Amino acid sequence: MTKVLVTGAAGFIGSHTVDKLLADGHEVVGVDNFRSGNRSNLAGADSNEQFTLVEADVSADGVLDGLVSDTLPSAIIHLAALVSVQDSIDNPELNYQLNVLATHRVAEAARAHDVKRVVFASSAAIYGNATDMPIVEEAAKLPISPYGGAKLASEAILLSHGAAFGIMIRCQRYFNVFGPRQDPASPYSGVISIFDKRYRDGKGVTIFGDGQQTRDFISVHDVARANVLAATSDGIKSGWANVCTGRATSLLEVAAIFAEHYPEAPAPILGEPRKGDIIHSRGQADLIAKELGFSAEVTVKDGLSELIRLG
Ligand code: UD1
């Protein structure tokens, strides 16, 4: 059993990561300020006596230092973030506070209290408009949003601290994550969460463009498992890896799976392509297989069926 501190514990990926840690018998200290996290995401975890939740802002001075010195975890999984790319464009300063300063605080708290391992929520956004598919980890890092820039800077902060002070760092570059508890509230929310809500409400969906664009959609259950492996496996080294399936699914395919479950729903409308949209995104999944022994198990079809069933 390991004691793990999870920042952003009440978020979409955070709460699933907490659930997986607890299911595997670990002790978990969660921290969240509920800016975008939701208390109800932790309904399952709350009934587990191995789980403690602290309400706090990890970017605030002294918060993480105090929490880490009080709890002395073996590992920190740092998922707290400003999660919306659009919010980072509207408010770059807040983005750098929540995505870079907070990461610096994690690195410093780990150094000060001898935490030997940090797992970080990085993103395929660091690759910007990569055009060579699949996207390999060596691809150029040319982010095109403050969000992507902050994730790239955070990787550098953590890896340099790790090298200087002997902390094992794993940067997890998530592709398009989907599944239960993803918030569909904004037009820039993940497309699957938007489609799920609209079909559930008996409305049709709009596909921006011809629907041939593809993404590497990965289930949040697989992502949570990858996080737990990175936080608890023996014999792994500092580094980074794509967290993806290696498979591309088009929006037409996604809409067709929804339509099977909602035969009465109106057919999707094809709208104007979204400005700045990339056509294809697919990661290469070999490095994480080699380094963590991880490969995604949930297909898009099965993941969507679960989402539709559970909401
Ligand atoms: C991701 C970010 C987005 C950012 C972009 C930069 C997420 C959830 N989104 O977008 O904020 O600007 O990287 O590269 O992380 N779509 C529809 N109908 C809808 C909603 C979306 O057709 O109602 C389409 C989009 O135009 C896109 C695809 O679905 O082609 C996927 O969209 P999204 O889930 O936002 O992911 P990314 O495009 O990867």
Coordinates of C-alpha atoms and ligand atoms in Angstrom, one line a residue:
M1 CA 0.0 0.0 0.0
T2 CA 1.2 3.5 -0.9
K3 CA 0.0 6.9 0.3
V4 CA -0.7 9.1 -2.6
L5 CA -1.6 12.9 -2.6
V6 CA -3.9 13.7 -5.6
T7 CA -4.3 17.4 -6.5
G8 CA -7.5 18.1 -8.4
A9 CA -9.1 15.1 -6.7
A10 CA -12.7 16.2 -7.4
G11 CA -12.1 16.8 -11.1
F12 CA -13.0 14.5 -14.1
I13 CA -9.6 12.7 -14.3
G14 CA -8.8 13.3 -10.6
S15 CA -11.9 11.6 -9.2
H16 CA -11.4 8.5 -11.4
T17 CA -7.8 8.4 -10.4
V18 CA -8.8 8.5 -6.7
D19 CA -11.3 5.7 -7.3
K20 CA -8.7 3.5 -8.9
L21 CA -6.1 4.1 -6.2
L22 CA -8.7 3.2 -3.5
A23 CA -9.8 0.1 -5.4
D24 CA -6.2 -1.0 -5.5
G25 CA -6.0 -0.6 -1.7
H26 CA -3.9 2.6 -1.5
E27 CA -4.4 5.4 0.9
V28 CA -5.4 8.7 -0.7
V29 CA -5.2 12.3 0.3
G30 CA -7.2 14.4 -2.1
V31 CA -7.0 18.2 -2.5
D32 CA -9.3 20.4 -4.6
N33 CA -10.6 24.0 -4.5
F34 CA -13.8 23.1 -6.4
R35 CA -13.2 25.7 -9.0
S36 CA -13.9 23.2 -11.7
G37 CA -14.0 20.0 -9.6
N38 CA -17.3 18.8 -8.3
R39 CA -17.9 17.4 -4.8
S40 CA -20.3 14.8 -6.1
N41 CA -17.5 13.2 -8.2
L42 CA -16.1 11.9 -4.9
A43 CA -19.4 10.2 -3.7
G44 CA -17.8 6.8 -4.0
A45 CA -14.5 7.7 -2.5
D46 CA -16.1 9.5 0.5
S47 CA -17.3 6.2 1.9
N48 CA -13.8 4.7 2.0
E49 CA -11.9 5.3 5.2
Q50 CA -8.6 5.3 3.3
F51 CA -9.7 8.6 1.7
T52 CA -9.2 12.1 3.1
L53 CA -10.2 15.3 1.3
V54 CA -8.8 18.8 1.9
E55 CA -10.4 21.8 0.3
A56 CA -7.6 24.2 -0.7
D57 CA -6.0 26.0 -3.6
V58 CA -2.7 24.3 -4.4
S59 CA -1.4 27.4 -6.2
A60 CA -1.6 29.5 -2.9
D61 CA 1.6 30.1 -1.0
G62 CA 2.2 27.5 1.7
V63 CA -0.8 25.3 1.0
L64 CA 1.0 22.4 -0.6
D65 CA 4.0 22.7 1.6
G66 CA 1.8 22.4 4.7
L67 CA -0.2 19.5 3.2
V68 CA 2.8 17.5 2.1
S69 CA 4.6 18.0 5.4
D70 CA 1.5 16.9 7.4
T71 CA 0.7 13.8 5.3
L72 CA 4.1 12.7 3.9
P73 CA 2.9 10.9 0.8
S74 CA 5.1 8.5 -1.2
A75 CA 3.9 10.1 -4.4
I76 CA 2.0 13.1 -5.7
I77 CA -0.3 12.9 -8.7
H78 CA -0.7 16.5 -9.8
L79 CA -3.9 17.0 -11.8
A80 CA -5.2 20.3 -10.4
A81 CA -5.3 22.8 -13.4
L82 CA -7.1 25.3 -15.3
V83 CA -8.5 22.7 -17.7
S84 CA -10.0 24.8 -20.5
V85 CA -7.9 25.8 -23.5
Q86 CA -10.4 28.6 -24.1
D87 CA -10.1 29.9 -20.5
S88 CA -6.3 30.1 -21.0
I89 CA -6.8 32.2 -24.1
D90 CA -9.3 34.5 -22.3
N91 CA -7.1 34.8 -19.1
P92 CA -3.5 33.8 -19.7
E93 CA -2.4 35.1 -16.3
L94 CA -4.8 32.9 -14.4
N95 CA -3.6 30.0 -16.7
Y96 CA 0.0 30.6 -15.6
Q97 CA -1.0 30.9 -11.9
L98 CA -3.0 27.7 -11.9
N99 CA -1.0 25.7 -14.4
V100 CA 2.6 26.8 -13.9
L101 CA 2.9 28.4 -10.4
A102 CA 0.9 25.5 -8.9
T103 CA 3.3 23.0 -10.6
H104 CA 6.3 24.8 -9.2
R105 CA 4.7 24.5 -5.7
V106 CA 4.3 20.8 -6.2
A107 CA 7.9 20.5 -7.3
E108 CA 9.1 22.5 -4.3
A109 CA 6.9 20.6 -1.8
A110 CA 8.2 17.3 -3.1
R111 CA 11.8 18.5 -2.7
A112 CA 11.3 20.0 0.7
H113 CA 9.6 16.9 2.2
D114 CA 11.4 14.2 0.3
V115 CA 8.6 12.9 -1.9
K116 CA 10.2 10.6 -4.3
R117 CA 7.7 10.6 -7.1
V118 CA 5.5 13.1 -9.0
V119 CA 3.1 12.2 -11.8
F120 CA 1.9 15.1 -13.8
A121 CA -1.1 15.8 -16.1
S122 CA 0.5 17.0 -19.3
S123 CA -1.3 17.2 -22.6
A124 CA -1.1 16.5 -26.3
A125 CA -1.6 20.3 -26.5
I126 CA 2.2 20.7 -26.1
Y127 CA 2.5 19.4 -29.7
G128 CA 0.3 22.2 -31.2
N129 CA -0.6 21.6 -34.8
A130 CA 1.5 18.5 -35.4
T131 CA 0.8 17.1 -38.8
D132 CA 2.8 13.8 -38.9
M133 CA 0.7 11.0 -37.6
P134 CA 1.0 9.2 -35.3
I135 CA 2.4 11.9 -33.0
V136 CA 5.6 10.6 -31.4
E137 CA 7.0 12.0 -28.2
E138 CA 10.0 13.5 -30.1
A139 CA 7.7 15.6 -32.3
A140 CA 8.2 19.4 -32.2
K141 CA 6.8 21.1 -29.1
L142 CA 5.1 24.1 -30.5
P143 CA 2.0 24.7 -28.4
I144 CA -0.6 27.1 -29.9
S145 CA -2.4 28.2 -26.7
P146 CA -1.3 29.5 -23.3
Y147 CA -2.7 26.2 -21.9
G148 CA -0.3 24.2 -24.0
G149 CA 2.6 26.5 -23.2
A150 CA 1.9 26.1 -19.5
K151 CA 1.8 22.3 -19.7
L152 CA 5.2 22.4 -21.6
A153 CA 6.7 24.8 -19.0
S154 CA 5.4 22.6 -16.2
E155 CA 7.1 19.5 -17.7
A156 CA 10.4 21.4 -17.7
I157 CA 9.9 22.6 -14.1
L158 CA 9.2 19.2 -12.8
L159 CA 11.9 17.3 -14.8
S160 CA 14.6 19.8 -13.9
H161 CA 13.6 19.6 -10.2
G162 CA 13.5 15.9 -10.5
A163 CA 17.1 15.8 -12.0
A164 CA 18.5 18.2 -9.4
F165 CA 16.9 16.7 -6.3
G166 CA 16.4 13.1 -7.1
I167 CA 12.6 13.0 -7.6
M168 CA 11.1 10.5 -10.1
I169 CA 8.9 12.5 -12.5
R170 CA 6.4 11.1 -15.0
C171 CA 4.7 13.5 -17.4
Q172 CA 1.6 12.0 -18.8
R173 CA 0.6 13.5 -22.2
Y174 CA -3.1 12.9 -22.3
F175 CA -4.9 12.9 -25.7
N176 CA -8.7 13.3 -25.9
V177 CA -10.0 11.9 -22.7
F178 CA -13.7 11.0 -22.4
G179 CA -16.0 9.3 -20.0
P180 CA -18.4 9.7 -17.0
R181 CA -18.2 13.0 -15.0
Q182 CA -16.7 15.1 -17.8
D183 CA -18.4 18.5 -17.7
P184 CA -20.3 19.3 -20.9
A185 CA -21.1 22.9 -19.8
S186 CA -19.0 24.9 -22.3
P187 CA -19.0 24.9 -26.2
Y188 CA -15.3 24.1 -25.8
S189 CA -15.9 21.0 -23.6
G190 CA -14.8 17.7 -24.9
V191 CA -17.0 16.8 -27.9
I192 CA -18.1 13.5 -26.5
S193 CA -19.4 15.1 -23.3
I194 CA -21.4 17.6 -25.4
F195 CA -22.8 14.9 -27.7
D196 CA -23.8 12.8 -24.7
K197 CA -25.7 15.6 -23.1
R198 CA -27.5 16.6 -26.3
Y199 CA -28.5 13.0 -27.1
R200 CA -29.6 12.5 -23.5
D201 CA -31.8 15.7 -23.8
G202 CA -33.3 14.4 -27.0
K203 CA -31.6 17.0 -29.2
G204 CA -29.5 16.5 -32.3
V205 CA -25.8 17.4 -32.4
T206 CA -23.8 19.7 -34.7
I207 CA -20.6 18.4 -36.3
F208 CA -18.2 21.2 -37.2
G209 CA -17.1 20.4 -40.7
D210 CA -17.6 17.1 -42.6
G211 CA -17.1 14.8 -39.6
Q212 CA -14.1 13.1 -41.2
Q213 CA -11.8 14.7 -38.6
T214 CA -10.3 12.2 -36.2
R215 CA -9.1 12.2 -32.6
D216 CA -7.4 9.6 -30.4
F217 CA -10.2 9.3 -27.8
I218 CA -9.1 7.5 -24.6
S219 CA -11.4 6.4 -21.8
V220 CA -10.9 8.1 -18.4
H221 CA -10.7 4.6 -16.9
D222 CA -7.6 3.9 -18.9
V223 CA -6.1 7.3 -18.0
A224 CA -6.8 6.6 -14.3
R225 CA -5.1 3.2 -14.6
A226 CA -2.1 4.8 -16.3
N227 CA -1.8 7.4 -13.5
V228 CA -1.9 4.7 -10.8
L229 CA 0.7 2.7 -12.7
A230 CA 3.0 5.7 -12.9
A231 CA 2.5 6.5 -9.2
T232 CA 3.0 3.0 -7.8
S233 CA 4.9 0.7 -10.1
D234 CA 8.5 -0.3 -9.2
G235 CA 11.5 0.2 -11.4
I236 CA 10.3 3.0 -13.7
K237 CA 12.3 6.0 -14.6
S238 CA 11.7 9.7 -15.0
G239 CA 10.3 10.7 -18.3
W240 CA 7.3 11.5 -20.4
A241 CA 4.9 9.5 -22.6
N242 CA 1.8 9.9 -24.6
V243 CA -1.3 8.5 -22.9
C244 CA -3.4 7.5 -25.9
T245 CA -4.8 4.5 -27.6
G246 CA -2.9 4.9 -30.9
R247 CA -6.2 4.6 -32.8
A248 CA -8.1 7.3 -34.6
T249 CA -11.9 7.7 -34.5
S250 CA -13.8 10.1 -36.7
L251 CA -16.6 12.3 -35.5
L252 CA -18.9 10.5 -37.9
E253 CA -18.1 7.2 -36.2
V254 CA -18.7 8.8 -32.8
A255 CA -22.1 10.2 -33.9
A256 CA -23.0 6.8 -35.4
I257 CA -22.4 5.0 -32.1
F258 CA -24.6 7.5 -30.3
A259 CA -27.3 7.1 -33.0
E260 CA -27.4 3.3 -32.4
H261 CA -28.3 4.1 -28.7
Y262 CA -30.7 6.9 -29.6
P263 CA -32.5 5.8 -32.8
E264 CA -35.2 8.4 -32.4
A265 CA -32.7 11.3 -32.2
P266 CA -32.4 13.8 -35.1
A267 CA -29.6 13.2 -37.6
P268 CA -26.4 15.2 -36.9
I269 CA -26.2 18.6 -38.7
L270 CA -22.9 19.4 -40.5
G271 CA -22.0 22.9 -39.6
E272 CA -19.1 25.2 -40.6
P273 CA -15.6 23.9 -39.6
R274 CA -14.5 25.3 -36.3
K275 CA -11.8 28.0 -36.6
G276 CA -8.3 26.7 -35.9
D277 CA -9.6 23.1 -35.7
I278 CA -7.0 20.4 -36.5
I279 CA -8.1 17.7 -38.8
H280 CA -6.3 14.7 -37.4
S281 CA -4.8 13.9 -34.0
R282 CA -3.5 10.4 -33.1
G283 CA -0.7 9.5 -30.7
Q284 CA 1.8 6.8 -30.9
A285 CA 1.3 4.6 -27.8
D286 CA 4.5 2.6 -27.9
L287 CA 6.6 4.4 -25.3
I288 CA 4.1 4.1 -22.4
A289 CA 3.7 0.4 -23.3
K290 CA 7.5 0.0 -23.0
E291 CA 8.0 2.2 -19.9
L292 CA 4.9 1.5 -17.8
G293 CA 3.6 -1.7 -19.4
F294 CA 0.4 0.2 -20.2
S295 CA -2.0 -0.1 -23.1
A296 CA -5.5 1.2 -23.4
E297 CA -8.2 -1.4 -23.0
V298 CA -11.5 0.4 -23.4
T299 CA -12.7 0.8 -27.0
V300 CA -14.5 4.0 -28.0
K301 CA -17.6 1.9 -28.6
D302 CA -17.5 0.3 -25.2
G303 CA -16.6 3.5 -23.5
L304 CA -19.5 5.3 -25.1
S305 CA -21.9 2.6 -24.2
E306 CA -20.9 2.9 -20.6
L307 CA -21.2 6.7 -20.7
I308 CA -24.6 6.5 -22.2
R309 CA -25.7 4.0 -19.5
L310 CA -24.3 5.8 -16.5
G311 CA -24.4 9.5 -17.6
Ligands
UD1_1 C1 -8.8 20.5 -28.0 C2 -9.4 21.4 -26.9 C3 -9.8 22.8 -27.5 C4 -8.6 23.4 -28.2 C5 -8.0 22.5 -29.2 C6 -6.7 23.0 -29.7 C7 -10.6 20.0 -25.4 C8 -11.9 19.4 -24.9 N1 -10.6 20.8 -26.4 O1 -9.8 20.4 -29.0 O2 -10.4 23.6 -26.5 O3 -9.0 24.6 -28.9 O4 -7.7 21.2 -28.6 O5 -6.1 22.1 -30.7 O6 -9.5 19.7 -24.8 N2 -16.8 19.3 -32.3 C9 -18.0 19.2 -33.1 N3 -19.2 19.5 -32.4 C10 -19.2 20.0 -31.1 C11 -18.0 20.1 -30.4 C12 -16.8 19.8 -31.1 O7 -18.0 18.8 -34.2 O8 -20.3 20.3 -30.6 C13 -15.6 18.9 -33.0 C14 -14.5 19.9 -33.0 O9 -14.6 20.9 -34.0 C15 -13.3 19.0 -33.2 C16 -13.7 17.7 -32.5 O10 -15.1 17.8 -32.4 O11 -13.1 18.7 -34.6 C17 -13.0 17.5 -31.2 O12 -13.2 18.7 -30.4 P1 -12.8 18.8 -28.9 O13 -13.4 17.8 -28.1 O14 -13.0 20.2 -28.5 O15 -11.2 18.4 -28.9 P2 -10.0 19.1 -29.8 O16 -10.4 19.5 -31.1 O17 -8.9 18.1 -29.7

